[in-house]
mmCIF file of C-alpha atoms in Angstrom:
data_model
loop_
_atom_site.group_PDB
_atom_site.id
_atom_site.type_symbol
_atom_site.label_atom_id
_atom_site.label_comp_id
_atom_site.label_asym_id
_atom_site.label_seq_id
_atom_site.Cartn_x
_atom_site.Cartn_y
_atom_site.Cartn_z
ATOM 1 C CA MET A 1 -27.954 -4.761 -14.281
ATOM 2 C CA LYS A 2 -24.776 -5.754 -12.436
ATOM 3 C CA ILE A 3 -23.892 -4.152 -9.106
ATOM 4 C CA ILE A 4 -21.464 -4.919 -6.282
ATOM 5 C CA ASP A 5 -22.174 -3.235 -2.954
ATOM 6 C CA THR A 6 -18.559 -2.749 -1.907
ATOM 7 C CA HIS A 7 -19.245 -1.500 1.625
ATOM 8 C CA SER A 8 -22.163 -2.634 3.765
ATOM 9 C CA HIS A 9 -22.707 -3.414 7.449
ATOM 10 C CA ILE A 10 -25.775 -5.594 6.948
ATOM 11 C CA TYR A 11 -24.556 -7.913 9.700
ATOM 12 C CA ALA A 12 -25.587 -5.162 12.157
ATOM 13 C CA ASP A 13 -28.479 -5.550 14.602
ATOM 14 C CA GLU A 14 -30.669 -3.357 12.380
ATOM 15 C CA PHE A 15 -31.014 -6.366 10.049
ATOM 16 C CA LYS A 16 -31.401 -9.176 12.558
ATOM 17 C CA HIS A 17 -35.114 -9.649 11.872
ATOM 18 C CA ASP A 18 -35.132 -9.497 8.058
ATOM 19 C CA ILE A 19 -31.657 -10.108 6.695
ATOM 20 C CA GLY A 20 -32.929 -12.788 4.316
ATOM 21 C CA ASP A 21 -35.501 -10.429 2.834
ATOM 22 C CA ALA A 22 -32.895 -7.650 2.503
ATOM 23 C CA ILE A 23 -30.570 -9.961 0.582
ATOM 24 C CA THR A 24 -33.420 -11.132 -1.657
ATOM 25 C CA ARG A 25 -34.229 -7.514 -2.510
ATOM 26 C CA ALA A 26 -30.566 -6.859 -3.277
ATOM 27 C CA LYS A 27 -30.428 -9.787 -5.675
ATOM 28 C CA GLN A 28 -33.626 -8.641 -7.375
ATOM 29 C CA VAL A 29 -32.035 -5.326 -8.445
ATOM 30 C CA GLY A 30 -28.829 -6.982 -9.646
ATOM 31 C CA VAL A 31 -26.505 -6.880 -6.634
ATOM 32 C CA GLU A 32 -24.080 -9.736 -7.284
ATOM 33 C CA LYS A 33 -22.057 -9.480 -4.081
ATOM 34 C CA ILE A 34 -22.008 -7.543 -0.818
ATOM 35 C CA LEU A 35 -18.662 -6.753 0.807
ATOM 36 C CA LEU A 36 -18.685 -6.509 4.603
ATOM 37 C CA PRO A 37 -16.184 -4.286 6.443
ATOM 38 C CA ASN A 38 -15.585 -5.088 10.098
ATOM 39 C CA ILE A 39 -15.800 -2.548 12.944
ATOM 40 C CA ASP A 40 -13.921 -4.011 15.935
ATOM 41 C CA SER A 41 -13.631 -7.199 18.027
ATOM 42 C CA SER A 42 -17.284 -6.971 19.086
ATOM 43 C CA THR A 43 -18.561 -7.376 15.516
ATOM 44 C CA ILE A 44 -16.437 -10.334 14.406
ATOM 45 C CA GLY A 45 -19.034 -12.931 15.387
ATOM 46 C CA GLN A 46 -21.907 -11.292 13.519
ATOM 47 C CA LEU A 47 -19.688 -10.615 10.512
ATOM 48 C CA HIS A 48 -18.544 -14.217 10.235
ATOM 49 C CA LEU A 49 -22.036 -15.612 10.781
ATOM 50 C CA LEU A 50 -23.478 -13.646 7.859
ATOM 51 C CA ALA A 51 -20.532 -14.511 5.618
ATOM 52 C CA ASP A 52 -20.918 -18.203 6.473
ATOM 53 C CA ASN A 53 -24.677 -18.133 5.866
ATOM 54 C CA TYR A 54 -24.220 -16.508 2.436
ATOM 55 C CA PRO A 55 -20.862 -17.794 1.173
ATOM 56 C CA ASN A 56 -19.387 -16.065 -1.863
ATOM 57 C CA TYR A 57 -22.174 -13.480 -1.710
ATOM 58 C CA CYS A 58 -21.557 -11.711 1.608
ATOM 59 C CA ILE A 59 -17.780 -11.459 1.721
ATOM 60 C CA PRO A 60 -15.958 -10.241 4.861
ATOM 61 C CA MET A 61 -13.139 -7.788 5.431
ATOM 62 C CA MET A 62 -11.201 -7.476 8.680
ATOM 63 C CA GLY A 63 -10.015 -4.299 10.375
ATOM 64 C CA LEU A 64 -10.456 -1.803 13.183
ATOM 65 C CA HIS A 65 -12.697 1.190 12.517
ATOM 66 C CA PRO A 66 -11.077 4.487 13.580
ATOM 67 C CA THR A 67 -13.946 5.442 15.903
ATOM 68 C CA SER A 68 -13.293 2.196 17.798
ATOM 69 C CA VAL A 69 -9.703 3.223 18.502
ATOM 70 C CA GLY A 70 -9.346 3.945 22.208
ATOM 71 C CA GLU A 71 -6.985 3.227 25.087
ATOM 72 C CA ASN A 72 -6.945 -0.507 24.305
ATOM 73 C CA TRP A 73 -6.358 -0.104 20.560
ATOM 74 C CA GLU A 74 -3.257 -2.287 20.568
ATOM 75 C CA GLU A 75 -5.175 -5.153 22.192
ATOM 76 C CA GLU A 76 -7.924 -4.729 19.612
ATOM 77 C CA LEU A 77 -5.432 -4.877 16.768
ATOM 78 C CA ALA A 78 -3.895 -8.058 18.176
ATOM 79 C CA ILE A 79 -7.325 -9.744 18.219
ATOM 80 C CA LEU A 80 -8.090 -8.645 14.660
ATOM 81 C CA LYS A 81 -4.672 -9.546 13.289
ATOM 82 C CA GLU A 82 -5.129 -13.085 14.616
ATOM 83 C CA GLN A 83 -8.236 -13.490 12.441
ATOM 84 C CA PHE A 84 -6.135 -13.471 9.268
ATOM 85 C CA SER A 85 -4.552 -16.765 10.311
ATOM 86 C CA LYS A 86 -7.986 -18.357 10.694
ATOM 87 C CA ARG A 87 -9.793 -17.464 7.467
ATOM 88 C CA SER A 88 -9.620 -15.483 4.252
ATOM 89 C CA TYR A 89 -10.731 -11.870 3.816
ATOM 90 C CA ILE A 90 -11.286 -9.780 0.721
ATOM 91 C CA ALA A 91 -9.718 -6.626 2.205
ATOM 92 C CA VAL A 92 -8.371 -4.920 5.302
ATOM 93 C CA GLY A 93 -11.214 -2.724 6.467
ATOM 94 C CA GLU A 94 -12.822 -0.662 7.679
ATOM 95 C CA ILE A 95 -9.732 1.285 8.687
ATOM 96 C CA GLY A 96 -8.671 4.914 8.605
ATOM 97 C CA ILE A 97 -8.847 8.193 10.504
ATOM 98 C CA ASP A 98 -11.965 10.035 11.697
ATOM 99 C CA LEU A 99 -11.549 13.591 12.965
ATOM 100 C CA TYR A 100 -15.264 14.445 12.819
ATOM 101 C CA TRP A 101 -16.519 12.856 16.018
ATOM 102 C CA ASP A 102 -13.555 13.082 18.382
ATOM 103 C CA LYS A 103 -9.887 14.056 18.092
ATOM 104 C CA LYS A 104 -8.890 12.680 21.495
ATOM 105 C CA TYR A 105 -7.218 9.606 20.012
ATOM 106 C CA GLU A 106 -5.995 11.187 16.789
ATOM 107 C CA GLU A 107 -2.415 9.979 17.176
ATOM 108 C CA GLN A 108 -3.555 6.493 18.154
ATOM 109 C CA GLN A 109 -5.864 6.430 15.131
ATOM 110 C CA LYS A 110 -2.925 7.242 12.875
ATOM 111 C CA GLU A 111 -0.784 4.530 14.463
ATOM 112 C CA ALA A 112 -3.560 1.950 14.155
ATOM 113 C CA PHE A 113 -4.222 2.961 10.559
ATOM 114 C CA GLU A 114 -0.583 2.707 9.544
ATOM 115 C CA GLU A 115 -0.210 -0.666 11.239
ATOM 116 C CA GLN A 116 -3.215 -1.983 9.301
ATOM 117 C CA LEU A 117 -1.844 -0.536 6.079
ATOM 118 C CA ARG A 118 1.197 -2.696 6.709
ATOM 119 C CA TRP A 119 -1.137 -5.693 7.079
ATOM 120 C CA SER A 120 -2.493 -4.990 3.615
ATOM 121 C CA ILE A 121 1.014 -5.179 2.213
ATOM 122 C CA GLU A 122 1.756 -8.336 4.199
ATOM 123 C CA TYR A 123 -1.398 -10.103 2.978
ATOM 124 C CA ASN A 124 -1.535 -8.447 -0.440
ATOM 125 C CA LEU A 125 -5.045 -7.126 0.160
ATOM 126 C CA PRO A 126 -6.726 -3.819 -0.675
ATOM 127 C CA VAL A 127 -7.839 -1.457 2.077
ATOM 128 C CA ALA A 128 -11.248 0.119 2.691
ATOM 129 C CA ILE A 129 -10.542 3.555 4.140
ATOM 130 C CA HIS A 130 -12.757 5.670 6.379
ATOM 131 C CA SER A 131 -11.521 9.260 6.106
ATOM 132 C CA ARG A 132 -14.157 11.553 7.562
ATOM 133 C CA ASP A 133 -12.650 15.037 7.897
ATOM 134 C CA ALA A 134 -9.269 13.355 7.469
ATOM 135 C CA ILE A 135 -8.581 12.714 3.785
ATOM 136 C CA CYS A 136 -5.269 14.600 3.888
ATOM 137 C CA GLU A 137 -4.185 12.775 7.039
ATOM 138 C CA CYS A 138 -5.018 9.408 5.467
ATOM 139 C CA ILE A 139 -3.066 10.256 2.325
ATOM 140 C CA GLU A 140 -0.100 11.294 4.466
ATOM 141 C CA SER A 141 -0.137 7.910 6.234
ATOM 142 C CA ILE A 142 -0.465 6.044 2.927
ATOM 143 C CA LYS A 143 2.593 7.834 1.566
ATOM 144 C CA LYS A 144 4.459 7.152 4.809
ATOM 145 C CA VAL A 145 3.811 3.403 4.647
ATOM 146 C CA GLY A 146 4.296 3.189 0.867
ATOM 147 C CA SER A 147 1.714 4.275 -1.675
ATOM 148 C CA ASP A 148 3.366 2.192 -4.393
ATOM 149 C CA LYS A 149 2.649 -0.980 -2.411
ATOM 150 C CA LEU A 150 -0.924 -0.145 -1.404
ATOM 151 C CA ARG A 151 -4.273 -0.225 -3.165
ATOM 152 C CA GLY A 152 -7.810 0.384 -2.008
ATOM 153 C CA VAL A 153 -10.813 2.653 -1.823
ATOM 154 C CA PHE A 154 -11.654 5.863 -0.012
ATOM 155 C CA HIS A 155 -15.047 4.695 1.182
ATOM 156 C CA SER A 156 -17.943 7.189 1.305
ATOM 157 C CA PHE A 157 -15.958 9.790 -0.587
ATOM 158 C CA GLY A 158 -17.349 13.274 -0.147
ATOM 159 C CA GLY A 159 -14.285 15.445 -0.525
ATOM 160 C CA THR A 160 -13.337 18.468 -2.583
ATOM 161 C CA THR A 161 -12.012 18.559 -6.134
ATOM 162 C CA GLU A 162 -8.498 19.014 -4.771
ATOM 163 C CA GLU A 163 -8.864 16.024 -2.435
ATOM 164 C CA LEU A 164 -10.178 13.950 -5.330
ATOM 165 C CA LYS A 165 -7.096 14.807 -7.386
ATOM 166 C CA GLU A 166 -4.784 13.939 -4.490
ATOM 167 C CA ILE A 167 -6.441 10.525 -4.085
ATOM 168 C CA LEU A 168 -6.209 9.760 -7.795
ATOM 169 C CA ALA A 169 -2.566 10.822 -7.807
ATOM 170 C CA LEU A 170 -1.902 7.827 -5.542
ATOM 171 C CA GLN A 171 -2.580 5.707 -8.676
ATOM 172 C CA ASN A 172 -4.031 2.618 -6.994
ATOM 173 C CA PHE A 173 -7.003 4.047 -5.093
ATOM 174 C CA MET A 174 -10.656 4.376 -6.029
ATOM 175 C CA LEU A 175 -13.607 6.398 -4.777
ATOM 176 C CA GLY A 176 -16.457 4.644 -2.978
ATOM 177 C CA ILE A 177 -19.702 6.451 -3.868
ATOM 178 C CA ASN A 178 -22.937 5.929 -1.934
ATOM 179 C CA GLY A 179 -26.251 7.646 -1.203
ATOM 180 C CA VAL A 180 -24.572 10.972 -0.454
ATOM 181 C CA VAL A 181 -24.356 11.578 -4.214
ATOM 182 C CA THR A 182 -28.172 11.787 -4.300
ATOM 183 C CA PHE A 183 -28.447 14.427 -1.562
ATOM 184 C CA LYS A 184 -29.667 17.803 -2.804
ATOM 185 C CA ASN A 185 -27.187 19.728 -0.642
ATOM 186 C CA SER A 186 -24.200 17.620 -1.731
ATOM 187 C CA SER A 187 -21.557 19.038 -4.079
ATOM 188 C CA LEU A 188 -20.349 15.522 -4.871
ATOM 189 C CA SER A 189 -21.971 15.391 -8.305
ATOM 190 C CA THR A 190 -19.975 18.462 -9.326
ATOM 191 C CA VAL A 191 -16.717 17.114 -7.888
ATOM 192 C CA LEU A 192 -17.123 13.763 -9.654
ATOM 193 C CA LYS A 193 -17.248 15.471 -13.038
ATOM 194 C CA GLU A 194 -13.500 16.040 -12.575
ATOM 195 C CA THR A 195 -12.927 12.321 -13.101
ATOM 196 C CA ASP A 196 -14.622 9.400 -14.831
ATOM 197 C CA LEU A 197 -16.211 6.101 -13.896
ATOM 198 C CA SER A 198 -12.924 4.203 -14.153
ATOM 199 C CA HIS A 199 -12.118 5.436 -10.629
ATOM 200 C CA ILE A 200 -15.505 4.753 -9.010
ATOM 201 C CA ILE A 201 -17.072 1.827 -7.175
ATOM 202 C CA VAL A 202 -20.561 1.723 -5.676
ATOM 203 C CA GLU A 203 -21.485 1.157 -2.033
ATOM 204 C CA THR A 204 -24.230 1.751 0.513
ATOM 205 C CA ASP A 205 -22.605 1.915 3.959
ATOM 206 C CA SER A 206 -25.785 0.202 5.159
ATOM 207 C CA PRO A 207 -27.555 0.788 7.465
ATOM 208 C CA TYR A 208 -26.383 4.405 7.142
ATOM 209 C CA LEU A 209 -26.563 7.121 4.450
ATOM 210 C CA SER A 210 -29.703 6.025 2.636
ATOM 211 C CA PRO A 211 -30.106 7.661 -0.773
ATOM 212 C CA ILE A 212 -33.043 9.808 -1.752
ATOM 213 C CA PRO A 213 -35.953 8.881 -1.633
ATOM 214 C CA TYR A 214 -35.119 6.694 1.383
ATOM 215 C CA ARG A 215 -33.134 9.272 3.352
ATOM 216 C CA GLY A 216 -33.809 8.974 7.071
ATOM 217 C CA LYS A 217 -34.662 5.274 6.785
ATOM 218 C CA ARG A 218 -32.450 2.225 7.202
ATOM 219 C CA ASN A 219 -30.191 1.794 4.201
ATOM 220 C CA GLU A 220 -29.808 -1.581 2.506
ATOM 221 C CA SER A 221 -27.915 -3.033 -0.433
ATOM 222 C CA SER A 222 -30.873 -2.915 -2.848
ATOM 223 C CA TYR A 223 -30.699 0.885 -2.662
ATOM 224 C CA THR A 224 -27.445 0.829 -4.627
ATOM 225 C CA ILE A 225 -29.728 1.136 -7.639
ATOM 226 C CA LYS A 226 -30.409 4.765 -6.679
ATOM 227 C CA VAL A 227 -26.672 5.478 -6.544
ATOM 228 C CA VAL A 228 -26.213 3.875 -9.951
ATOM 229 C CA GLU A 229 -29.083 5.898 -11.412
ATOM 230 C CA ARG A 230 -27.623 9.171 -10.081
ATOM 231 C CA LEU A 231 -24.190 8.344 -11.492
ATOM 232 C CA ALA A 232 -25.853 7.624 -14.827
ATOM 233 C CA GLU A 233 -27.352 11.133 -14.761
ATOM 234 C CA ILE A 234 -23.987 12.699 -13.889
ATOM 235 C CA TYR A 235 -22.089 10.956 -16.675
ATOM 236 C CA GLY A 236 -24.865 10.885 -19.261
ATOM 237 C CA ILE A 237 -24.905 7.138 -19.806
ATOM 238 C CA SER A 238 -27.325 4.335 -18.973
ATOM 239 C CA PRO A 239 -27.626 2.826 -15.484
ATOM 240 C CA GLU A 240 -26.679 -0.527 -17.014
ATOM 241 C CA GLU A 241 -23.387 0.929 -18.235
ATOM 242 C CA VAL A 242 -22.678 2.418 -14.818
ATOM 243 C CA GLY A 243 -23.423 -0.920 -13.183
ATOM 244 C CA ASN A 244 -21.184 -2.810 -15.572
ATOM 245 C CA ILE A 245 -18.243 -0.397 -15.289
ATOM 246 C CA THR A 246 -18.330 -0.041 -11.494
ATOM 247 C CA THR A 247 -18.752 -3.793 -11.076
ATOM 248 C CA GLU A 248 -15.666 -4.461 -13.187
ATOM 249 C CA ASN A 249 -13.785 -1.823 -11.186
ATOM 250 C CA ALA A 250 -14.745 -3.581 -7.949
ATOM 251 C CA LYS A 251 -13.773 -6.987 -9.303
ATOM 252 C CA ARG A 252 -10.395 -5.650 -10.351
ATOM 253 C CA LEU A 253 -9.690 -3.858 -7.056
ATOM 254 C CA PHE A 254 -10.820 -6.695 -4.780
ATOM 255 C CA ARG A 255 -9.667 -9.445 -7.169
ATOM 256 C CA ILE A 256 -13.074 -11.055 -7.404
ATOM 257 C CA GLU A 257 -12.993 -13.834 -9.969
ATOM 258 C CA ASN A 258 -16.624 -14.943 -10.039
#
């Protein structure tokens, strides 16, 4: 089995007492790499520490999460932009628009998102997009900045069939699928039948969104196996095939060579 967890926050405090064990469990189920999206300036230290402790296995991204966009968003962006001159990142992320929790800074979120999309063009990196209740708004910003120059993933995709088609029409964007696909009340399995595995990569969003049967508990990268198994059921192929295809998709999108 080959798996890449393309979106995990295992540098978070929830893992501070057993991160080594969590990574061992991930390796045991076939997780070859774990990609780490940043949140804001407060998480840079933890992010870098984990990446340095597990080089070429825990691989960092850099970006400003939309729920961290507030009055000082421009200062935050300046701090994060500076990081690109200090070290390499696999993507610009986690960036996007979130209209689920709070719409107070909606315009600022859009400005921050579009600025970071321009970073991805500048550094020739993919983007990891958070689009909760804002898929259409994110697509609008992508088109505004230049969809032909951008590539990336709509992380934690849980949209409608129409939203899926709009994302795929962008040509260079994939769907990040996590534990939500295992939820009994989720329509995601039906929506995904409108496409195929060539557009899908696997993630956890650890420590959040644990798949069944771990729902309600801390999520971790080893649980990607449950996502892979559910995708295998949806597409009628073996888990090994799902793992191989989604791993190759991730390697192609993030330009992972080994």
